[in-house]
Every structure is written in structure tokens, then in C-alpha cells.
XYZ file of C-alpha atoms in Angstrom:
741
model
C 90.548 133.117 116.277
C 93.922 131.668 115.268
C 96.518 134.250 114.207
C 97.531 134.900 110.626
C 100.950 133.689 109.494
C 102.916 134.368 106.328
C 106.139 132.495 105.573
C 108.530 132.725 102.619
C 111.044 129.924 102.051
C 114.194 131.071 100.273
C 115.939 128.110 98.627
C 119.519 127.918 97.380
C 119.266 126.054 94.055
C 122.897 126.541 92.975
C 124.904 123.823 91.248
C 126.815 123.047 94.446
C 123.566 122.058 96.179
C 123.530 118.937 94.007
C 126.762 117.621 95.562
C 126.979 114.871 98.193
C 129.066 115.841 101.209
C 130.122 114.553 104.644
C 129.315 110.922 103.890
C 125.636 111.496 103.077
C 123.945 109.411 100.390
C 121.817 112.297 99.159
C 122.505 115.743 97.766
C 122.789 118.784 100.022
C 119.535 120.091 98.525
C 117.589 116.899 99.251
C 119.092 116.813 102.734
C 118.078 120.392 103.564
C 114.685 120.093 101.875
C 113.685 117.489 104.457
C 113.159 120.391 106.856
C 111.394 122.591 104.295
C 109.004 119.865 103.089
C 108.090 118.952 106.640
C 107.225 122.549 107.513
C 105.185 122.980 104.330
C 103.373 119.689 104.996
C 102.471 120.890 108.506
C 101.030 124.059 106.995
C 98.959 122.009 104.558
C 97.716 119.721 107.333
C 96.497 122.709 109.371
C 94.120 123.528 106.473
C 93.806 127.193 107.433
C 93.403 129.965 104.861
C 95.192 132.289 107.296
C 98.434 130.303 106.822
C 100.103 131.462 103.611
C 103.325 130.344 101.979
C 105.629 131.750 99.327
C 108.809 130.235 97.846
C 111.807 132.027 96.321
C 114.784 130.354 94.673
C 118.198 131.949 94.153
C 121.161 130.857 92.108
C 118.601 129.767 89.512
C 119.116 129.643 85.758
C 116.346 132.202 85.201
C 115.442 135.556 86.748
C 111.843 136.112 87.770
C 111.154 138.568 90.586
C 109.500 141.949 91.049
C 112.678 143.826 92.021
C 114.705 142.779 88.981
C 112.884 145.324 86.782
C 114.579 148.208 88.634
C 117.959 146.562 89.299
C 118.467 143.498 87.146
C 122.135 143.056 88.011
C 121.625 142.980 91.794
C 118.571 140.688 91.650
C 119.677 138.392 88.824
C 119.263 134.606 89.083
C 116.480 134.965 91.657
C 113.070 133.449 90.845
C 109.732 133.391 92.621
C 108.723 129.726 92.557
C 105.389 130.281 94.308
C 103.531 133.471 95.022
C 102.105 134.109 98.491
C 98.953 132.157 99.291
C 97.606 128.888 100.708
C 99.339 125.717 99.562
C 97.789 122.496 98.283
C 98.941 119.145 96.894
C 99.163 120.413 93.281
C 101.254 123.384 94.494
C 103.526 120.972 96.349
C 104.062 118.798 93.277
C 104.836 121.889 91.201
C 107.417 123.013 93.777
C 109.059 119.594 93.764
C 109.523 119.874 90.011
C 111.045 123.360 90.310
C 113.251 122.654 93.350
C 116.185 121.113 91.520
C 119.855 122.185 91.400
C 120.602 124.600 88.568
C 123.734 124.857 86.426
C 124.880 128.216 87.791
C 126.500 129.612 90.915
C 125.358 133.227 90.369
C 122.729 134.712 92.655
C 122.972 136.578 95.965
C 121.327 135.198 99.146
C 120.910 138.641 100.753
C 119.169 139.947 97.622
C 116.860 136.908 97.709
C 115.982 137.787 101.322
C 115.103 141.305 100.130
C 112.785 139.820 97.464
C 111.116 137.634 100.115
C 110.653 140.644 102.398
C 108.990 142.566 99.580
C 106.615 139.642 98.967
C 105.667 139.623 102.644
C 105.089 143.381 102.651
C 102.843 143.248 99.619
C 100.814 140.288 100.890
C 100.329 141.407 104.499
C 99.691 145.103 103.860
C 96.151 146.395 104.315
C 94.333 148.464 101.708
C 95.011 151.497 103.866
C 98.742 150.915 103.456
C 99.246 149.884 107.074
C 100.715 146.487 108.005
C 98.171 143.816 108.934
C 98.333 141.640 112.033
C 100.508 138.815 110.759
C 103.355 136.700 112.056
C 105.939 137.065 109.294
C 108.891 134.759 108.741
C 111.638 134.148 106.174
C 113.415 130.764 106.163
C 116.679 130.664 104.178
C 118.191 127.296 103.155
C 121.726 127.458 101.729
C 125.065 125.660 101.645
C 126.961 128.977 101.729
C 128.940 128.178 98.563
C 127.822 131.084 96.346
C 129.082 134.650 96.461
C 127.198 136.786 99.007
C 127.581 140.572 99.149
C 127.744 142.269 102.543
C 127.306 145.829 101.283
C 123.597 146.271 102.099
C 123.256 144.167 105.266
C 122.187 147.101 107.411
C 119.622 148.232 104.831
C 118.113 144.754 104.491
C 118.008 144.310 108.293
C 116.289 147.674 108.618
C 113.544 146.491 106.268
C 113.086 143.303 108.277
C 112.939 145.231 111.556
C 110.542 147.935 110.340
C 107.876 148.684 112.911
C 104.627 146.849 112.217
C 106.221 144.256 109.957
C 108.831 142.660 112.292
C 109.949 139.839 110.006
C 111.719 136.897 111.654
C 114.766 135.567 109.768
C 115.764 131.897 110.125
C 118.935 130.678 108.366
C 119.382 126.908 107.887
C 122.967 126.317 106.781
C 124.062 122.976 105.364
C 127.116 121.933 107.420
C 127.403 125.333 109.120
C 129.510 125.285 112.275
C 127.523 125.247 115.520
C 129.392 125.001 118.812
C 126.185 124.675 120.871
C 125.008 121.737 118.769
C 128.498 120.265 118.622
C 129.161 120.336 114.865
C 132.178 121.658 112.977
C 132.972 121.001 109.323
C 136.601 120.227 108.581
C 138.502 121.636 105.563
C 135.864 124.311 104.980
C 136.490 126.628 102.017
C 137.291 130.305 102.614
C 134.188 131.294 100.615
C 131.905 129.295 102.866
C 133.592 130.627 106.014
C 133.059 134.193 104.773
C 129.414 133.538 103.829
C 128.655 131.994 107.224
C 129.996 135.128 108.917
C 127.952 137.421 106.647
C 124.724 135.553 107.343
C 125.391 135.483 111.088
C 126.044 139.228 111.004
C 122.749 139.782 109.163
C 120.815 137.703 111.708
C 122.567 139.592 114.503
C 121.238 142.877 113.087
C 117.646 141.554 113.106
C 115.322 141.856 116.079
C 114.172 138.261 115.725
C 116.087 135.429 114.096
C 118.645 132.673 114.474
C 121.115 130.529 112.546
C 121.015 126.727 112.779
C 123.102 124.051 111.148
C 121.199 121.666 108.873
C 121.676 118.634 111.122
C 120.122 120.447 114.088
C 117.159 121.595 112.022
C 116.495 118.099 110.711
C 116.899 116.532 114.156
C 114.317 118.986 115.467
C 111.739 117.386 113.166
C 111.669 114.356 115.463
C 110.051 116.492 118.166
C 106.318 116.539 117.354
C 104.478 119.804 116.943
C 101.728 119.991 119.550
C 98.678 121.700 118.124
C 97.768 124.822 120.057
C 94.003 124.911 120.474
C 92.002 128.010 121.206
C 90.200 128.148 124.563
C 86.762 126.548 124.417
C 84.125 127.667 126.907
C 82.069 124.817 128.316
C 80.015 127.063 130.607
C 79.501 130.795 131.097
C 77.285 131.906 133.955
C 77.112 132.009 137.724
C 78.639 129.641 140.250
C 76.122 129.566 143.094
C 76.441 128.623 146.752
C 73.003 128.357 148.312
C 69.395 128.006 147.126
C 68.784 131.031 144.919
C 65.065 130.261 144.503
C 64.156 129.956 148.199
C 66.802 132.207 149.731
C 67.942 134.698 147.069
C 69.197 137.186 149.696
C 71.740 134.770 151.205
C 72.875 132.977 148.035
C 76.415 133.700 146.820
C 76.565 134.119 143.028
C 79.924 134.459 141.250
C 80.217 135.165 137.523
C 82.567 132.506 136.136
C 83.808 130.961 132.893
C 84.670 127.268 132.554
C 87.174 125.923 129.991
C 88.657 122.534 129.125
C 91.833 121.786 131.097
C 92.580 118.336 129.662
C 90.840 116.746 126.688
C 91.918 113.715 124.675
C 93.454 114.743 121.345
C 91.904 112.595 118.606
C 94.101 111.006 115.948
C 93.329 111.903 112.307
C 90.623 109.669 110.882
C 90.641 108.256 107.376
C 87.815 108.738 104.888
C 86.889 106.757 101.802
C 87.845 108.172 98.401
C 87.580 107.108 94.753
C 89.446 108.334 91.661
C 87.717 111.383 90.259
C 85.953 110.912 86.926
C 86.852 113.236 84.048
C 83.199 113.952 83.437
C 80.165 114.081 85.642
C 76.495 113.962 84.680
C 74.010 116.512 85.941
C 70.484 115.689 87.065
C 69.037 116.478 83.637
C 71.403 113.972 82.015
C 73.823 116.430 80.385
C 77.571 115.938 80.774
C 79.612 118.583 82.562
C 83.296 118.682 81.601
C 86.323 120.473 82.951
C 85.275 120.273 86.576
C 87.774 122.358 88.611
C 89.559 120.306 91.223
C 92.538 120.493 93.581
C 92.761 116.731 93.914
C 92.506 113.547 91.875
C 90.087 111.997 94.373
C 86.447 112.426 95.284
C 84.989 111.830 98.741
C 82.694 108.827 99.015
C 79.469 110.074 100.539
C 77.168 107.725 102.433
C 73.381 107.679 102.345
C 70.989 106.004 104.776
C 67.731 104.473 103.622
C 64.802 103.456 105.839
C 62.745 100.467 104.698
C 59.832 98.457 106.070
C 58.526 95.032 105.079
C 55.746 95.357 102.524
C 54.471 92.258 100.662
C 52.940 94.465 97.989
C 56.265 96.115 97.101
C 58.374 94.792 94.237
C 61.213 93.453 96.400
C 59.142 92.994 99.559
C 60.434 96.236 101.089
C 59.131 99.789 100.885
C 61.320 102.857 101.379
C 60.101 105.562 103.737
C 61.440 109.021 104.480
C 62.995 109.874 107.820
C 60.251 112.428 108.467
C 57.540 109.819 107.859
C 55.222 109.574 110.915
C 55.479 105.771 110.671
C 59.136 105.998 111.645
C 59.479 106.084 115.442
C 62.177 105.418 118.004
C 62.033 102.175 119.919
C 63.615 100.919 123.119
C 64.372 97.284 123.929
C 62.374 95.997 126.881
C 63.371 92.369 127.393
C 62.680 90.717 124.039
C 60.069 93.324 123.140
C 60.342 96.748 121.554
C 58.636 99.738 123.144
C 57.953 102.396 120.514
C 57.782 106.083 121.407
C 56.525 108.422 118.695
C 58.215 111.705 117.901
C 55.326 113.631 119.485
C 55.918 111.823 122.782
C 59.721 111.862 122.835
C 59.736 114.530 125.548
C 58.584 111.923 128.084
C 62.103 110.431 127.982
C 63.767 113.793 128.604
C 64.849 114.592 132.151
C 64.022 118.287 132.489
C 66.885 120.370 133.868
C 67.769 124.051 134.082
C 71.132 125.504 133.170
C 73.193 126.127 136.284
C 76.427 125.586 138.222
C 75.739 125.053 141.922
C 77.887 123.976 144.876
C 75.994 121.387 146.906
C 78.546 120.577 149.618
C 82.150 120.108 150.723
C 84.366 117.140 151.598
C 87.894 116.924 153.110
C 90.801 116.063 150.815
C 91.541 112.715 152.424
C 88.010 111.378 151.799
C 88.305 111.475 147.994
C 89.582 108.345 146.246
C 91.450 109.044 143.009
C 89.679 106.262 141.102
C 86.432 108.242 141.383
C 87.593 110.675 138.685
C 85.500 109.911 135.602
C 87.523 111.616 132.863
C 88.565 114.944 131.384
C 89.136 117.931 133.654
C 88.065 121.554 133.269
C 89.182 124.838 134.783
C 86.869 127.520 136.180
C 87.974 131.144 136.536
C 86.180 134.379 137.351
C 85.042 136.628 134.520
C 88.044 138.887 134.051
C 86.073 142.095 133.558
C 84.144 141.613 136.813
C 86.342 142.679 139.754
C 83.767 141.606 142.354
C 83.643 138.121 140.813
C 87.462 137.892 140.829
C 87.590 138.786 144.539
C 84.710 136.477 145.459
C 86.133 133.445 143.607
C 89.591 134.120 145.047
C 88.097 134.079 148.550
C 86.407 130.734 147.867
C 89.595 129.219 146.397
C 91.741 130.305 149.351
C 89.149 129.042 151.844
C 89.136 125.613 150.186
C 92.937 125.533 150.123
C 93.395 126.572 153.759
C 90.758 124.122 155.013
C 92.094 121.304 152.759
C 88.630 120.818 151.343
C 87.054 119.977 147.985
C 83.699 121.319 146.804
C 81.025 119.120 145.229
C 79.020 120.875 142.511
C 76.148 120.102 140.144
C 76.528 121.354 136.579
C 74.002 121.584 133.754
C 75.667 123.205 130.740
C 72.422 123.820 128.840
C 68.733 123.447 129.506
C 67.575 119.800 129.506
C 71.169 118.553 129.259
C 72.116 115.678 131.591
C 73.355 116.927 134.996
C 76.930 116.262 136.091
C 78.457 115.919 139.533
C 81.839 117.623 139.758
C 84.643 117.678 142.288
C 86.135 121.203 142.503
C 89.753 121.468 143.635
C 91.481 124.800 144.432
C 94.497 125.714 142.278
C 96.762 128.644 143.188
C 99.741 129.553 140.973
C 101.690 132.701 140.193
C 99.695 133.175 136.995
C 96.124 132.579 138.195
C 93.742 131.269 140.809
C 91.181 128.767 139.620
C 89.043 125.737 140.393
C 89.979 122.481 138.658
C 87.103 120.035 138.323
C 86.717 116.388 137.368
C 83.402 114.528 136.860
C 82.228 112.177 139.601
C 80.382 108.873 139.049
C 76.772 108.076 139.842
C 75.832 104.813 141.543
C 75.201 103.159 138.149
C 78.730 104.000 137.011
C 80.389 101.830 139.649
C 81.739 98.380 138.871
C 81.737 96.486 142.158
C 83.967 93.419 142.483
C 84.746 91.339 145.543
C 88.200 89.845 145.921
C 89.913 88.082 148.790
C 92.085 90.433 150.921
C 95.838 90.313 150.309
C 97.020 90.931 153.879
C 95.071 88.174 155.673
C 93.411 84.815 155.093
C 89.912 84.094 156.410
C 89.163 80.423 156.956
C 85.776 78.786 156.487
C 85.216 78.986 160.252
C 85.845 82.748 160.212
C 89.309 82.673 161.773
C 91.599 85.448 160.500
C 95.163 84.285 159.810
C 97.990 86.817 159.617
C 100.630 84.189 158.856
C 99.980 81.950 155.877
C 101.784 80.681 152.776
C 99.638 83.024 150.620
C 100.587 86.100 152.686
C 103.925 87.785 151.817
C 106.549 87.639 154.504
C 108.362 90.769 155.781
C 111.522 90.006 153.769
C 109.474 89.808 150.550
C 107.695 93.072 151.345
C 111.021 94.785 152.057
C 112.544 93.430 148.837
C 109.570 94.637 146.795
C 109.684 98.056 148.475
C 113.398 98.385 147.716
C 112.849 97.427 144.065
C 110.014 99.933 143.637
C 112.180 102.677 145.165
C 115.036 101.789 142.804
C 112.732 102.257 139.778
C 111.651 105.765 140.830
C 111.311 108.043 137.780
C 110.462 111.244 139.642
C 114.101 112.371 139.855
C 115.890 110.164 137.310
C 116.068 112.853 134.607
C 118.724 115.570 134.291
C 118.155 119.266 133.619
C 120.452 121.583 131.634
C 122.727 122.004 134.661
C 122.910 118.240 135.252
C 120.737 118.369 138.358
C 118.166 115.598 139.048
C 114.702 116.320 137.680
C 111.572 114.501 136.536
C 112.302 111.860 133.893
C 109.115 112.072 131.810
C 107.282 115.395 132.216
C 103.871 115.558 130.590
C 105.073 118.309 128.232
C 107.517 115.840 126.636
C 105.273 112.764 126.643
C 103.742 112.714 123.171
C 100.956 110.486 121.865
C 102.694 107.871 119.677
C 99.491 106.950 117.813
C 98.563 110.518 116.884
C 102.022 111.595 115.743
C 102.821 108.323 113.948
C 99.695 108.765 111.805
C 100.619 112.395 111.146
C 104.156 111.336 110.207
C 102.825 108.799 107.704
C 100.366 111.311 106.212
C 103.089 113.952 105.759
C 105.419 111.454 104.131
C 102.766 110.246 101.722
C 101.808 113.836 100.872
C 105.399 114.941 100.169
C 107.036 111.730 98.910
C 104.249 109.272 97.983
C 106.641 106.761 96.405
C 109.089 106.499 99.298
C 108.673 104.319 102.415
C 107.625 105.877 105.707
C 110.531 106.162 108.134
C 110.379 104.315 111.485
C 108.807 106.208 114.415
C 111.009 108.893 115.934
C 112.908 107.881 119.062
C 111.081 110.478 121.140
C 107.762 108.695 120.414
C 108.965 105.315 121.684
C 111.258 106.639 124.405
C 108.744 106.034 127.180
C 107.482 102.675 125.925
C 110.078 100.943 128.094
C 112.035 101.760 131.272
C 115.324 103.656 130.770
C 118.236 101.254 130.331
C 120.425 102.971 132.920
C 117.681 102.733 135.531
C 117.139 99.048 134.746
C 120.868 98.364 135.223
C 120.913 100.243 138.528
C 117.904 98.316 139.832
C 119.146 94.864 138.739
C 120.580 93.935 142.190
C 117.256 94.874 143.796
C 115.397 92.771 141.253
C 117.619 89.750 141.916
C 117.010 90.125 145.655
C 113.265 90.294 144.996
C 113.368 87.138 142.846
C 115.240 85.316 145.572
C 112.866 86.485 148.317
C 109.812 85.525 146.250
C 111.342 82.152 145.309
C 110.500 82.744 141.645
C 111.175 79.737 139.418
C 110.845 79.314 135.693
C 107.819 77.290 134.576
C 107.985 75.690 131.168
C 105.363 76.950 128.746
C 102.374 74.702 128.188
C 102.403 73.115 124.729
C 98.882 73.277 123.318
C 97.444 70.671 121.021
C 99.824 67.875 122.114
C 98.081 66.467 125.183
C 96.826 62.865 124.959
C 95.880 60.264 127.550
C 99.522 59.101 127.689
C 101.129 62.442 128.533
C 98.889 64.086 131.114
C 100.638 66.823 133.147
C 101.869 65.301 136.406
C 100.985 67.127 139.661
C 103.920 68.348 141.769
C 102.709 66.243 144.702
C 102.589 63.103 142.583
C 98.907 62.649 143.546
C 96.407 63.269 140.738
C 93.396 64.553 142.643
C 91.298 65.045 139.508
C 91.804 61.420 138.480
C 90.791 60.215 141.970
C 87.635 62.321 141.905
C 86.684 61.320 138.366
C 83.720 58.935 138.320
C 84.776 55.457 137.139
C 81.439 54.775 135.425
C 81.330 53.371 131.894
C 79.299 56.327 130.591
C 80.047 59.603 132.249
C 77.319 62.234 132.326
C 77.589 66.028 132.299
C 75.252 67.683 134.788
C 73.673 71.063 134.200
C 74.760 72.281 137.653
C 78.446 71.475 137.090
C 78.676 71.349 133.297
C 82.084 72.903 132.593
C 84.082 70.931 135.233
C 82.280 67.716 134.238
C 83.095 68.312 130.580
C 86.770 68.968 131.329
C 86.972 65.836 133.488
C 85.376 63.768 130.745
C 87.867 65.072 128.162
C 90.998 64.976 130.285
C 90.496 61.519 131.824
C 89.663 59.213 128.939
C 89.876 55.477 129.790
C 92.519 53.521 127.903
C 89.948 51.290 126.171
C 87.940 54.216 124.695
C 88.855 56.085 121.515
C 89.687 59.771 122.070
C 87.520 61.050 119.214
C 84.483 59.017 120.233
C 84.810 60.237 123.839
C 85.201 63.834 122.622
C 82.154 63.483 120.362
C 80.088 62.085 123.236
C 81.181 64.869 125.597
C 80.437 67.597 123.031
C 77.052 66.023 122.315
C 76.092 66.172 125.996
C 77.400 69.703 126.445
C 75.717 70.745 123.196
C 72.355 69.585 124.536
C 72.774 71.943 127.498
C 73.801 74.782 125.170
C 70.689 74.238 123.041
C 68.561 74.356 126.194
C 70.103 77.682 127.238
C 69.283 79.203 123.851
C 65.765 77.723 123.687
C 64.714 78.673 127.217
C 66.440 82.048 127.556
C 64.287 85.013 128.538
C 65.746 87.735 126.397
C 69.495 87.169 126.509
C 69.597 86.150 130.182
C 71.040 82.676 129.470
C 73.328 83.640 126.596
C 76.471 84.065 128.726
C 76.378 80.520 130.196
C 75.963 79.199 126.654
C 78.936 81.272 125.396
C 81.043 79.971 128.289
C 80.281 76.350 127.446
C 81.007 76.884 123.730
C 84.321 78.553 124.567
C 85.271 75.677 126.876
C 84.411 73.146 124.191
C 86.536 75.015 121.645
C 89.578 75.267 123.932
C 89.451 71.587 124.933
C 89.098 70.368 121.348
C 92.193 72.379 120.378
C 94.072 70.829 123.303
C 93.342 67.226 122.284
C 93.769 67.835 118.533
C 90.116 67.184 117.655
C 89.058 70.477 115.973
C 86.649 68.738 113.591
C 84.389 67.704 116.480
C 83.976 71.350 117.529
C 83.679 72.625 113.945
C 80.868 70.158 113.158
C 79.015 71.206 116.322
C 79.271 74.944 115.760
C 78.320 74.699 112.061
C 75.223 72.732 113.002
C 74.416 75.244 115.754
C 74.635 78.199 113.368
C 72.406 76.453 110.814
C 69.729 75.698 113.416
C 69.829 79.296 114.742
C 69.451 80.866 111.294
C 66.633 78.471 110.399
C 64.804 79.572 113.541
C 64.641 76.201 115.265
C 65.123 77.948 118.642
C 62.843 80.845 117.765
C 64.124 84.245 116.716
C 67.601 83.869 118.250
C 69.781 85.423 115.532
C 71.127 87.884 118.092
C 72.796 84.949 119.888
C 75.139 84.424 116.923
C 76.207 88.072 116.540
C 78.971 88.128 119.263
C 80.669 84.922 118.030
C 83.485 86.838 116.342
C 84.126 89.117 119.304
C 84.149 86.165 121.717
C 86.393 84.051 119.435
C 83.869 81.229 119.066
C 84.352 80.669 115.330
C 85.687 77.666 113.464
C 89.085 76.267 114.460
C 91.262 77.012 111.409
C 94.519 75.416 110.321
C 96.246 78.472 111.760
C 95.315 77.317 115.280
C 95.567 73.580 114.600
C 97.955 73.219 111.636
C 98.180 69.424 111.696
C 94.544 68.470 112.242
C 92.203 71.228 110.997
C 91.092 71.286 107.366
C 89.470 74.738 107.656
C 91.292 77.528 105.820
C 91.584 80.980 107.408
C 89.316 82.590 104.779
C 86.718 79.885 105.361
C 86.845 80.572 109.106
C 86.224 84.278 108.446
C 83.213 83.538 106.228
C 81.644 81.596 109.087
C 80.705 84.855 110.843
C 78.450 85.989 108.006
C 74.737 85.880 108.803
C 73.989 83.509 105.933
C 72.918 79.915 105.459
C 75.623 79.400 102.830
C 77.642 77.246 105.217
C 81.044 75.776 104.283
C 80.965 72.293 102.790
C 82.455 69.984 105.425
C 82.205 66.893 103.198
C 85.669 67.440 101.763
């Protein structure tokens, strides 16, 4: 369970906090409140009732605190702006209204700290009078311009340090001097110098606390807060070595616990909301007013309905409940559906028993890193079982000394899918453990065959070690030198200036996750102001360090020279005609020589795509480009229709998609988008009308595969299709765009 925390923010609302100083274009209060609002927003985002917040203002026009009744003079001009408790959006808006500079300079900061300490005592004290288990903190924000008394510093510090309460004191001083941070305010008033000393003395008397200048505190906001998650057990039981059913006497059983070691942190997801109505209607039709709410929005809830075709129903469909016996799960089997009723669903379940068993061992060098399938976990012995601790330690040390990994089979719960795991020994000063990663099954592999890079095999089987496609030794050396010059493992500097790792994992933050959190916090605190650009620490590792790039420039130039890299002009799409074909470097146009000189070229099914490209790219001078393109698309379209008509299941869909994509790309190249658009509109109409049978599923991936209409965004000078019209094309409807215009 996450610990309880109670924090009181003590705000200096004196008249001087409304001034603009040191070249800033905002008041000292607004400047310092950046830190306070961010911390409060983080507390709200955590959404935990165990995180409570209180706010106290001093140097206020009014006096409103519990200690003023006994000593009004000492605790004057101190007001409680928010009592201790969870904080919500309405509380935040109320605080923003109250957190404005006053018209007075009266009010003592040390007395305000005493009021905050009393609030913490009252809130965190148990009914028995003993202090509860809380992490208590007071955060003071001030510019140090008011009068601060130093008479009761020791007494106040004693209250903060009292055993069981242990209140941490953090002082954020606007333009306070800080030698470690490198800031010093010039022409500082004697009053502010004295107040800085008093506050530093008070913090020095506390067991836990520190003083920071405002600039340092605000700069610290750029460093994201990494959420600390509680340990989550993925398995609790016995790690077995041996067959416990056949040979129980010789099986080694170790009581272990398995936790997540690495797990992807999800970014916050958005939900749909609508403005909340002032009145709602109950089921009996009566209106219910004054509905309590902490927000102006209501969550949009989704409902799922199950319907079946029924000619006797009013709209041709009949609704059925999810528990209806007519509703059954089905599995695709080719173009058929195999239904399995709920009573027979167990036939699809692979029966397994919960267990964690080692099935063998492999040497370190035989494991390829790409075999790791995802998130890792850590397995340790049950801490209260000394025999288990000794037994697991023996196994870990044996694996480490023999440079061996263990292969294990894990079933976390009964009838759950089994996993194959690779167990690696981990020995540190803090603990001994087994780190595991999931291994793939045969079906998880993606096998690809590529030509080797270090040799060339001719058609006769001769292996060539020297060839124009094989890098020469000088190129290999140049590449090796460049890679070495870009080494990040020791490019960073530690506090003593010694070389260290440039980007440790602990400082490599997820830019997506924290950018979304930054935007949410900003909208929660200041909904009318723009969201600031991402913090530098989030984009720091999106590019190589500039100093390293400069150092490696000579190596890069040597690599370019060794590789004979030359600039190639970018290909201009949509401007190629028969008069400006790209000229081959050799001066010999092989494609033109191979092109058939017949009057009517034909596209064969066996070589459709190359034939189509040849027909488009080598148009005789006496033939119109559009008529040739129309003829080529007509022939290719006939083959596409045949693929769709004759496909068993979706077996011939991919060749059809390839041909459509080729047609689209070539029509863009020769500035004839209308030829493609007419073809694809006709194809969609025929599919939806069922001329090829029930082939609606063929049209579904068109958007993903970019096979839609060619809009005027892609062909500005020749396409008449607007972008919105191109988007509507993907709808499964026969309301096709009117091409007559």
C-alpha cells in the first residue's frame, strides 16, 4: 500500500509579491507559484485519498487561523486558504482566486509555519492521540521582504522535529542567494538579507529540510517525476528442478516469488466527456435537481448491443441478450465460420497446471539477444524461508560460475497459456536473484532470407570474396573508426568531471508519457494559457550530442570519401512524360531495348507488374499518353478482378493489392490521376453490389494500404478530388462521389 502524505503550502501573499523583478515579465508571486501549482497538479493526478493538501497564506489582509484566538497579535494576517484534505479541480480554482497579492506587508513567516505545523498535527493524529504514519511536509514560498521575527526559532524547530511527527521544511525563496546553483541577487535590501539568514537558521535547526532559490525550484520541474509503483507479484510458489510427479524424492523445490523487473509504462488515455446537465431524469420520469458534482463534465458510457437478422422484426433486426443461448463464439475457417457454443468452449482450452519448472540449461554464448520476447521479471526466494534463500543462492552461483542460463516453463495460473523463460543469474550487493525474459515458440519467428553481406555467390555456385558489392578493407576501417568516434558509453561527465555513461536509463524519460502529463497539468491549472514546449530533458536524447558530432566529423568525412558517397538529386514525382525519361548512367536504356515493339502491348498474368510499368513508361510517340494509360489500367484491372473473383478466402488479395498500388503510383507519376480514380470507384461499386460474391472484406484495408482516391493534395495540378471527398471514399457505402463534374 502506498504511504500517506500530508503537505501544507505556506504562501507569501504580501504586497511586494506583486512586483516584477530581475527582468521577469510576471510578478514574483506568479513566478513562484509555477512550482506550487505543478506540485499540487501532480497530487491531483495521483488521485489518491492518502495524499492530502492544505494551504496557508501570510501577509494577507484578513486573519483566519486556529492559533489567532489565543495570540491574535503574533498570528495576525495569516489565513488558512484550504483546510487539510484531498484536492480537486474546484478546490484548485478556489485557490487561484484567493492566491493574489494583498495590500499589506504585515504577517510573520515563522508564525505561518507554526500554523501549518498545527494543521499537520491535527490532521495526522490518531484518535488515541498518537501520531499516524504519515510523511509530513511544509513548503514555504516567500520573497523575504516582510518582517520576520527570530525570537521563537528554536521553539518552532522543536515542534517540527518532535518524535513521531518529523515534519520536513522546504523554503523556496524568490531570488534568494544560492552559491551551489550559481545565483546571487545584486543590490539586495538589508531586510531581505536578514530574512534569508533567519530562514536558513530555522532550516538548519530542523532534522529534515532545505532552502532553494526560486529559479532552481522552477528548473527542477523540467525533470519528470517517475511514478514509483508497488511491487506486483506475478507468481508465488515453488521453482522446481526435476519431475516432482515421477521422482518426488529427487526433485529440488525452492519457494520463490516473482515480480516485474521491467514493464512498459502506459501513457494516460483520454476518455469521452460531455457537459453535465443541470437536471437528470430518473427511471420513473421524475426530475432530480441539485446533483452533487466535483466537475462540469460527465463520462460518456458505451453500451454494446447484439442483433441478428430477423425479417419479422420492425427494422429487420432483433436484439438479443449476451446470455442468450443463440449467441455463440465463432472462429474463421477459410471463408466459413465454425461456431462453438458456450457449453463446448472448454474444447479450445489447453489444460495446464500452475507451476514454475526448470527444464534445462544452455551456455551463455548460445543465446541470441533477439530471442528475448519482451518484459523481464525478477525471481527471489521467499524472505521468511531461510532454506529457500540458501537453495536459490546455490543455484544462482552455480549458473554464474558455469556461465550458464536456465530454461524454465511457467504457468502462472491453472489453464493459463504456458511460457518459456530464460533465467539469468544476477548477483549484486543488495540481492541475489534470477532475471527472466520470455522466449519465442516456433510460430513466433519471422524467417527472412537475404543475400550475405560478406560474399557474393554466383549462379554457378562460385563464392566471390572480392566484388564491387563487397566493402573493401579501407571502407570497413573507416566505418569502424566512425562508430568508435560516436561511442556514448563514456561521453558523459560525472560530478567530478570524470568520463561516465552519457544516457543512463535512470535519466532517459519517455517523451510521450511526460509530454501528455505536462499538457494535462497545464490545462488543469491554467486552461486558458498555451502549453509550453517540451522540456529539454525530454528531447535531449532525440539527437546525438553536438560536441560528439563535431568530434566525429573528420571520421565521417573519411567514411564518405572511402564509400564514394555522391549526392543524388531527388526524383520529381508527377512530371515524367515520354520526352523526359530518366537517362541511365551507362547511356544504354535496357528497359527500352527489352520493351516489345508491338502495336498493342499485352500484360501477362505471370509478369503483370513489370509489364504494366513497361507499358506506362515506354509510350510510343504516336500514341496519346492518356489512352495508353487507360488501356494499361484496363488490362491490369481485368487481372485484379480475376484475383478477387477466384480467391479462396483471402489467398489472392495481396497480389490484387499490389497491382492496385502499382497502378496508383504510376498514374501519379504520369499526371493521370483520373484514370486511377475512375477504376477504383468502379471497383468499389462492383464489390459493394456483390458482383464478385461476398467480397466486402477486400475493401476494408484500402485506407491502411493507401489505395484510396488520388486527391488534389497528391496531384495538385491534375486531380479534381478534394481531400474530404477522398476520405469519404473509405466508407462502406454505395453513395459514391459524383465524377461527372
